[in-house]
Coordinates of C-alpha atoms in Angstrom, one line a residue:
M884 CA -121.4 -157.9 -105.4
E885 CA -120.9 -159.8 -108.7
R886 CA -124.4 -161.2 -108.2
L887 CA -126.0 -157.7 -108.3
P888 CA -126.8 -155.9 -111.6
S889 CA -124.9 -152.9 -110.3
S890 CA -121.7 -154.8 -110.6
P891 CA -120.0 -154.7 -114.0
A892 CA -119.1 -158.4 -113.5
F893 CA -122.8 -159.3 -113.4
W894 CA -123.1 -158.6 -117.2
R895 CA -120.9 -161.2 -118.9
S896 CA -121.9 -161.0 -122.6
P897 CA -118.8 -160.5 -124.7
L898 CA -120.9 -158.7 -127.3
R899 CA -121.4 -155.6 -125.3
G900 CA -119.0 -152.8 -125.9
P901 CA -118.8 -149.2 -127.3
W902 CA -118.2 -150.4 -130.9
F903 CA -121.4 -152.6 -130.9
T904 CA -123.5 -149.9 -129.2
S905 CA -122.2 -147.1 -131.5
V906 CA -123.0 -148.9 -134.7
L907 CA -126.5 -149.5 -133.5
G908 CA -126.8 -145.9 -132.4
V909 CA -125.7 -144.5 -135.7
V910 CA -128.4 -146.6 -137.5
L911 CA -131.0 -145.4 -135.1
L912 CA -129.9 -141.8 -135.3
A913 CA -130.6 -141.8 -139.1
G914 CA -133.7 -144.0 -138.9
I915 CA -135.5 -142.2 -136.0
T916 CA -134.8 -138.8 -137.6
V917 CA -136.6 -140.0 -140.7
L918 CA -139.4 -141.4 -138.6
F919 CA -139.8 -138.1 -136.8
V920 CA -139.9 -136.0 -140.0
T921 CA -142.3 -138.3 -141.8
G922 CA -144.5 -138.4 -138.6
L923 CA -144.7 -134.6 -138.6
L924 CA -145.6 -134.7 -142.3
S925 CA -148.4 -137.2 -141.6
Y926 CA -149.8 -134.8 -139.0
A927 CA -149.6 -131.9 -141.4
A928 CA -151.4 -134.0 -144.1
Y929 CA -154.6 -134.0 -141.9
N930 CA -154.7 -130.1 -142.2
P931 CA -155.3 -129.9 -138.4
G932 CA -155.5 -126.1 -138.5
L933 CA -158.4 -126.2 -140.9
S934 CA -161.2 -127.2 -138.6
P935 CA -161.7 -128.7 -135.2
V936 CA -163.1 -131.9 -136.8
N937 CA -159.6 -132.6 -138.2
D938 CA -157.6 -131.6 -135.2
K939 CA -157.2 -134.4 -132.7
T940 CA -154.5 -132.4 -130.7
P941 CA -156.3 -129.1 -129.9
D942 CA -153.8 -128.0 -127.3
K943 CA -150.7 -128.4 -129.5
G944 CA -149.8 -124.7 -129.3
L945 CA -146.2 -124.0 -130.5
L946 CA -145.8 -127.6 -131.5
G947 CA -147.8 -126.9 -134.6
F948 CA -145.4 -124.2 -135.8
Y949 CA -144.5 -126.1 -139.0
L950 CA -148.0 -126.7 -140.3
F951 CA -148.8 -125.7 -143.9
P952 CA -151.6 -126.4 -146.4
W953 CA -151.0 -130.0 -147.5
P954 CA -150.4 -130.1 -151.3
T955 CA -152.2 -132.3 -153.8
D956 CA -149.1 -132.9 -155.9
P957 CA -147.7 -135.4 -156.4
H958 CA -150.8 -137.5 -155.9
W959 CA -148.8 -140.3 -154.3
L960 CA -147.2 -138.0 -151.7
Y961 CA -148.9 -139.3 -148.6
R962 CA -148.6 -142.8 -149.9
L963 CA -144.8 -142.3 -149.9
T964 CA -144.3 -140.5 -146.6
Q965 CA -146.6 -142.6 -144.5
G966 CA -145.4 -145.8 -146.1
V967 CA -141.9 -144.9 -145.2
H968 CA -142.9 -144.0 -141.7
V969 CA -144.7 -147.2 -140.9
T970 CA -142.4 -149.6 -142.8
L971 CA -139.2 -148.1 -141.5
G972 CA -140.6 -148.0 -137.9
I973 CA -141.4 -151.7 -138.0
A974 CA -138.0 -152.6 -139.6
L975 CA -136.2 -150.7 -136.9
V976 CA -137.7 -152.7 -134.0
P977 CA -134.9 -155.3 -133.9
I978 CA -132.2 -152.6 -134.0
L979 CA -134.0 -150.7 -131.2
L980 CA -134.2 -153.8 -129.0
A981 CA -130.5 -154.6 -129.6
K982 CA -129.5 -151.1 -128.7
L983 CA -131.5 -151.2 -125.5
W984 CA -130.0 -154.6 -124.6
S985 CA -126.5 -153.3 -125.3
V986 CA -126.7 -150.5 -122.8
L987 CA -128.8 -152.3 -120.2
P988 CA -125.9 -152.4 -117.6
R989 CA -125.9 -148.6 -117.4
L990 CA -129.4 -148.7 -116.0
F991 CA -128.1 -150.2 -112.8
Q992 CA -124.9 -148.2 -112.4
L993 CA -124.1 -146.9 -108.9
P994 CA -124.0 -144.2 -107.9
P995 CA -127.0 -143.3 -110.0
V996 CA -125.8 -139.7 -110.4
R997 CA -122.2 -138.5 -110.4
S998 CA -122.5 -135.0 -111.6
W999 CA -125.0 -132.4 -113.0
A1000 CA -124.1 -133.4 -116.6
H1001 CA -124.6 -137.1 -115.6
A1002 CA -127.9 -136.3 -114.0
L1003 CA -129.1 -134.5 -117.2
E1004 CA -128.1 -137.5 -119.2
R1005 CA -129.9 -140.0 -116.9
I1006 CA -133.1 -137.9 -117.0
S1007 CA -132.9 -137.7 -120.8
L1008 CA -132.2 -141.4 -120.9
L1009 CA -135.3 -142.2 -118.9
M1010 CA -137.4 -140.0 -121.2
L1011 CA -135.7 -141.5 -124.2
V1012 CA -136.3 -145.1 -123.4
G1013 CA -139.8 -144.5 -122.1
G1014 CA -140.6 -142.4 -125.1
V1015 CA -139.2 -144.7 -127.7
L1016 CA -141.0 -147.7 -126.3
F1017 CA -144.3 -145.8 -126.1
E1018 CA -144.0 -144.6 -129.6
F1019 CA -143.1 -147.9 -131.1
V1020 CA -145.6 -149.9 -129.1
T1021 CA -148.5 -147.6 -129.8
G1022 CA -147.5 -147.3 -133.5
V1023 CA -147.3 -151.1 -134.0
L1024 CA -150.7 -151.5 -132.2
N1025 CA -152.3 -148.9 -134.4
V1026 CA -151.0 -150.6 -137.5
Q1027 CA -152.4 -153.9 -136.3
L1028 CA -155.8 -152.1 -135.4
D1029 CA -155.4 -153.1 -131.7
Y1030 CA -156.6 -149.9 -130.0
V1031 CA -155.9 -151.1 -126.5
F1032 CA -154.2 -147.9 -125.3
P1033 CA -156.3 -145.3 -123.4
G1034 CA -157.5 -142.3 -125.4
S1035 CA -157.1 -141.4 -129.0
F1036 CA -154.0 -142.6 -130.9
Y1037 CA -153.5 -139.2 -132.6
P1038 CA -152.7 -137.0 -129.5
L1039 CA -151.0 -139.8 -127.7
H1040 CA -148.6 -140.5 -130.6
F1041 CA -148.2 -136.8 -131.4
Y1042 CA -147.2 -135.6 -127.9
G1043 CA -145.2 -138.8 -127.2
A1044 CA -143.2 -138.0 -130.4
W1045 CA -142.2 -134.6 -129.1
V1046 CA -141.3 -135.8 -125.7
F1047 CA -139.2 -138.6 -127.2
F1048 CA -137.5 -136.4 -129.7
A1049 CA -136.6 -133.8 -127.2
A1050 CA -134.9 -136.5 -125.1
F1051 CA -133.4 -138.0 -128.2
T1052 CA -131.8 -134.7 -129.2
V1053 CA -130.3 -134.2 -125.7
H1054 CA -129.0 -137.7 -125.7
V1055 CA -127.4 -137.4 -129.1
V1056 CA -125.7 -134.1 -128.1
L1057 CA -124.3 -135.7 -124.9
R1058 CA -123.3 -139.1 -126.5
A1059 CA -122.2 -138.1 -130.0
P1060 CA -118.5 -137.4 -129.2
A1061 CA -118.1 -140.8 -127.6
A1062 CA -119.9 -142.5 -130.5
V1063 CA -117.6 -140.8 -133.0
R1064 CA -114.5 -141.8 -131.1
N1065 CA -115.7 -145.4 -131.0
L1066 CA -116.4 -145.5 -134.7
R1067 CA -113.0 -144.0 -135.5
R1068 CA -111.3 -146.7 -133.5
M1069 CA -113.3 -149.3 -135.4
R1070 CA -112.2 -147.8 -138.7
A1071 CA -108.6 -147.7 -137.5
G1072 CA -108.9 -151.4 -136.8
E1073 CA -108.1 -151.1 -133.1
E1074 CA -108.8 -154.0 -130.8
E1075 CA -111.9 -153.6 -128.7
A1076 CA -111.1 -156.3 -126.1
T1077 CA -110.2 -153.8 -123.4
P1078 CA -111.2 -150.3 -124.6
P1079 CA -110.9 -147.4 -122.3
P1080 CA -114.0 -146.0 -120.7
V1081 CA -115.6 -142.9 -122.2
S1082 CA -114.4 -141.0 -119.2
S1083 CA -112.5 -141.7 -116.0
Q1084 CA -115.7 -141.7 -114.1
E1085 CA -117.9 -143.8 -116.5
P1086 CA -117.5 -147.6 -116.4
S1087 CA -117.0 -149.4 -119.7
L1088 CA -119.7 -151.5 -121.3
V1089 CA -117.2 -154.2 -121.8
S1090 CA -117.5 -156.9 -119.1
P1091 CA -114.4 -157.4 -116.9
N1092 CA -115.2 -161.1 -116.8
P1093 CA -116.8 -162.0 -120.2
A1094 CA -118.2 -165.4 -121.0
E1095 CA -117.0 -167.5 -123.9
P1096 CA -118.3 -165.9 -127.1
T1097 CA -120.7 -167.9 -129.2
V1098 CA -121.0 -165.3 -132.0
S1099 CA -118.8 -162.4 -133.0
R1100 CA -120.0 -158.8 -132.8
R1101 CA -120.2 -158.6 -136.5
G1102 CA -122.2 -161.8 -136.5
A1103 CA -124.6 -160.3 -133.9
L1104 CA -125.0 -157.2 -136.1
G1105 CA -125.8 -159.5 -139.0
L1106 CA -128.4 -161.3 -136.9
V1107 CA -130.0 -158.0 -136.0
G1108 CA -129.8 -156.7 -139.5
G1109 CA -131.4 -160.0 -140.8
G1110 CA -134.3 -159.5 -138.4
S1111 CA -134.8 -156.0 -139.7
L1112 CA -134.7 -157.2 -143.3
L1113 CA -137.2 -160.0 -142.5
L1114 CA -139.6 -157.4 -141.0
L1115 CA -139.1 -155.2 -144.0
A1116 CA -139.9 -158.0 -146.4
T1117 CA -143.1 -158.8 -144.5
T1118 CA -144.3 -155.2 -144.3
V1119 CA -143.1 -153.2 -147.3
G1120 CA -145.6 -154.9 -149.7
Q1121 CA -148.4 -153.1 -148.0
N1122 CA -147.7 -150.0 -150.1
I1123 CA -145.8 -151.3 -153.1
D1124 CA -147.5 -152.8 -156.1
G1125 CA -146.4 -156.2 -157.4
P1126 CA -145.5 -159.6 -155.9
L1127 CA -144.4 -158.1 -152.6
R1128 CA -148.1 -157.6 -151.8
R1129 CA -148.3 -161.3 -151.0
T1130 CA -145.5 -161.0 -148.4
A1131 CA -147.1 -158.2 -146.4
V1132 CA -148.3 -160.7 -143.7
L1133 CA -147.8 -158.1 -140.9
A1134 CA -150.2 -155.6 -142.5
P1135 CA -153.9 -156.3 -141.8
H1136 CA -155.0 -154.5 -145.0
G1137 CA -151.8 -154.5 -147.0
G1138 CA -151.6 -158.1 -148.3
S1139 CA -152.8 -159.5 -151.6
E1140 CA -155.8 -157.8 -153.2
P1141 CA -159.0 -158.8 -151.3
G1142 CA -161.7 -160.2 -153.5
S1143 CA -162.0 -159.8 -157.2
G1144 CA -163.5 -157.4 -159.7
P1145 CA -163.3 -153.6 -160.0
N1146 CA -164.0 -153.1 -156.2
G1147 CA -161.4 -155.8 -155.2
F1148 CA -158.9 -153.6 -153.4
Q1149 CA -158.1 -152.7 -149.8
I1150 CA -160.5 -151.2 -147.4
N1151 CA -160.2 -150.1 -143.8
K1152 CA -163.8 -150.0 -142.5
T1153 CA -166.7 -151.9 -143.9
A1154 CA -170.3 -150.6 -144.2
A1155 CA -171.5 -153.2 -141.7
S1156 CA -168.9 -152.2 -139.1
R1157 CA -170.1 -148.6 -139.3
G1158 CA -173.8 -149.4 -139.2
I1159 CA -174.5 -148.4 -142.8
S1160 CA -177.7 -150.2 -143.9
A1161 CA -178.9 -150.9 -147.5
A1162 CA -182.2 -149.1 -146.8
E1163 CA -180.5 -145.7 -146.1
T1164 CA -178.2 -145.9 -149.2
S1165 CA -181.0 -147.0 -151.6
E1166 CA -181.9 -144.8 -154.6
E1167 CA -185.2 -143.9 -153.0
A1168 CA -183.8 -142.9 -149.6
W1169 CA -180.4 -141.4 -150.1
R1170 CA -179.9 -137.7 -151.0
L1171 CA -176.7 -135.6 -151.0
V1172 CA -177.2 -132.3 -149.2
V1173 CA -174.9 -129.6 -150.6
T1174 CA -174.9 -126.2 -148.8
G1175 CA -173.3 -122.8 -149.9
P1176 CA -174.0 -119.1 -150.0
S1177 CA -176.8 -119.5 -152.5
G1178 CA -178.6 -122.0 -150.4
T1179 CA -179.0 -125.8 -150.2
V1180 CA -179.6 -128.4 -152.9
R1181 CA -180.5 -132.0 -152.5
L1182 CA -179.3 -134.4 -155.2
S1183 CA -180.1 -138.0 -155.8
R1184 CA -177.5 -140.4 -157.1
A1185 CA -179.3 -140.3 -160.5
E1186 CA -179.1 -136.5 -160.6
L1187 CA -175.4 -136.6 -159.7
L1188 CA -174.8 -139.0 -162.6
E1189 CA -176.4 -136.4 -164.9
L1190 CA -173.8 -133.8 -164.0
P1191 CA -170.5 -133.7 -165.9
Q1192 CA -168.5 -136.8 -165.0
H1193 CA -164.7 -136.8 -164.7
S1194 CA -162.1 -139.5 -164.0
A1195 CA -158.9 -139.6 -162.0
A1196 CA -156.3 -142.3 -161.2
L1197 CA -155.6 -142.0 -157.5
P1198 CA -154.5 -144.3 -154.6
I1199 CA -155.9 -144.6 -151.1
A1200 CA -153.2 -144.3 -148.5
C1201 CA -153.9 -144.9 -144.8
V1202 CA -152.2 -143.7 -141.6
E1203 CA -151.6 -147.4 -140.8
G1204 CA -149.1 -147.5 -143.6
W1205 CA -151.0 -149.5 -146.3
S1206 CA -152.0 -148.1 -149.6
T1207 CA -153.7 -149.2 -152.8
S1208 CA -152.3 -148.9 -156.3
D1209 CA -153.9 -146.1 -158.4
Q1210 CA -157.6 -146.9 -159.0
W1211 CA -159.7 -145.2 -161.7
W1212 CA -162.3 -143.2 -160.0
R1213 CA -165.2 -141.5 -161.8
G1214 CA -167.6 -138.9 -160.5
V1215 CA -168.4 -135.2 -160.0
R1216 CA -165.6 -132.7 -159.3
L1217 CA -165.8 -131.1 -155.9
G1218 CA -165.3 -127.7 -157.5
D1219 CA -168.4 -128.3 -159.7
L1220 CA -170.5 -129.1 -156.6
A1221 CA -169.3 -125.8 -155.2
T1222 CA -170.6 -123.9 -158.2
L1223 CA -174.0 -125.4 -157.7
V1224 CA -174.3 -123.6 -154.4
G1225 CA -173.1 -120.1 -155.4
Y1226 CA -169.3 -120.1 -156.0
E1227 CA -167.8 -119.1 -159.3
A1228 CA -165.7 -121.6 -161.2
G1229 CA -162.2 -121.9 -159.6
T1230 CA -163.1 -120.1 -156.4
A1231 CA -164.3 -123.0 -154.3
P1232 CA -163.5 -122.7 -150.6
D1233 CA -163.0 -125.2 -147.9
V1234 CA -165.6 -127.9 -147.4
L1235 CA -166.9 -129.9 -144.5
V1236 CA -167.9 -133.4 -145.5
E1237 CA -170.2 -135.5 -143.3
S1238 CA -170.8 -139.2 -143.6
L1239 CA -173.8 -141.5 -143.0
Q1240 CA -171.8 -143.4 -140.4
R1241 CA -172.8 -142.5 -136.9
R1242 CA -169.6 -143.4 -135.0
G1243 CA -165.9 -143.1 -135.6
A1244 CA -163.2 -140.5 -135.3
F1245 CA -163.5 -139.2 -138.9
R1246 CA -167.3 -139.3 -139.4
R1247 CA -166.8 -135.7 -140.4
A1248 CA -163.8 -134.3 -142.2
A1249 CA -162.7 -131.0 -143.6
L1250 CA -160.8 -130.3 -146.9
R1251 CA -158.8 -127.2 -147.7
A1252 CA -159.6 -125.0 -150.7
N1253 CA -156.6 -126.2 -152.7
Q1254 CA -157.8 -129.7 -152.3
V1255 CA -161.4 -128.8 -153.3
R1256 CA -160.1 -126.9 -156.4
D1257 CA -157.9 -129.7 -157.7
P1258 CA -159.6 -131.1 -160.8
R1259 CA -158.8 -134.6 -159.6
S1260 CA -160.8 -134.2 -156.4
L1261 CA -164.0 -136.0 -156.9
L1262 CA -167.2 -137.0 -155.3
A1263 CA -166.8 -140.5 -156.7
L1264 CA -169.7 -142.6 -157.8
G1265 CA -167.8 -145.4 -159.4
V1266 CA -164.4 -147.0 -159.6
N1267 CA -162.7 -149.0 -162.3
G1268 CA -165.7 -148.9 -164.5
E1269 CA -168.3 -150.0 -162.0
S1270 CA -170.4 -148.5 -159.3
L1271 CA -168.9 -148.3 -155.8
S1272 CA -169.5 -151.3 -153.6
P1273 CA -171.1 -150.6 -150.2
D1274 CA -167.7 -151.2 -148.5
H1275 CA -166.0 -148.6 -150.8
G1276 CA -168.6 -145.9 -150.0
Y1277 CA -171.7 -146.4 -152.1
P1278 CA -173.6 -144.3 -153.0
A1279 CA -170.8 -141.7 -153.1
R1280 CA -167.4 -141.0 -151.5
V1281 CA -164.8 -138.4 -151.6
I1282 CA -161.4 -139.0 -153.3
V1283 CA -158.6 -136.4 -153.1
P1284 CA -155.0 -136.7 -154.4
A1285 CA -152.3 -137.0 -151.7
A1286 CA -154.8 -136.9 -148.8
P1287 CA -154.8 -139.4 -145.9
G1288 CA -157.4 -142.2 -146.4
V1289 CA -159.6 -141.0 -143.5
L1290 CA -160.2 -137.7 -145.3
N1291 CA -161.6 -139.5 -148.3
T1292 CA -165.0 -139.8 -146.6
K1293 CA -167.2 -142.7 -147.5
W1294 CA -171.0 -142.8 -147.6
V1295 CA -171.2 -139.0 -148.0
A1296 CA -174.4 -137.5 -146.8
R1297 CA -173.7 -133.7 -146.6
M1298 CA -171.2 -131.2 -147.9
T1299 CA -171.0 -127.6 -146.6
F1300 CA -168.8 -125.2 -148.5
G1301 CA -167.3 -122.2 -146.9
D1302 CA -164.3 -120.9 -145.0
L1303 CA -163.6 -123.1 -142.0

């Protein structure tokens, strides 16, 4: 029987035990709660209730109860929340793997179900492990731009998060008393060599026949923590200005500034990758079509440059966790474009923005009225003192404070103002 995983003697690591598992569990409890909250905030930032073009989870039902109009202040809000979400998620990977390893023997315990409470715990544990692996794997793949999972990332990650967090909540409620007891024993300095099981029916995680230790439990925690710090150091620079930009080797777009000159900052999609040709963005061919209650106007880039020009210092922050520092954008206020098609000053409504790009999830994007009316929201024609480069959206792009990067539409072709 000792050769079978169902036997406690099969698992001989001296590191396993309630103290080791409880410490990891407390760290994950705090970290995953932050991940869940910042993930919901990221979803709210897309303003999914505004228009079907923004909502990638149309059947969310009650799961969208918390949605609210995403604010434009502070202008770095999405840069902060999504930067924390992605960076913390990657840094927690070693802790998550260590936690799963520490409780692996319980996966093989016999009998598989001992009571109704135990059955509920086992079901929640299955959903918990499956959900957390799904969320972390799809999240890391999305950050690395490896879209190998079936379907759209947005509904998969959204629904997966709710399934996981429901199981996570049940698991915390069931296991919290045991975790608190184990931590109290640790603080009291009690020896963990032969701790009592959590209950008379539940086997202990401590092996009855442990192998010779090669590292202490505190040493193992230090190793796990060191791995997390290493991932933090190689990720956090993707959304922090300064020397750490060069250490963000795990972020495809978050490392040192690409290229040089005024347009030398991060991009996600290039003009070539979206089929944008120089012919259709030339001065002769390109026109911006703006529609409102008074009709439609068509504006060339030269005519846009004749309108009042305004500047704003705003970052670009992406769902993948990377962001730029504040760049100086210059162009026409979105509110001023609304007045051209029949709206009084300060009364601009929602707007649907369409790009020249012919494929991609956010070829069309909608902005709320509060975003349109913010004086820093621009149809940008230039950045940092020069015209936009093709990869940054020439001849014109939207830039809005605190909005996810995909809502800052590039290569804008049409803007339709009205309630959406």
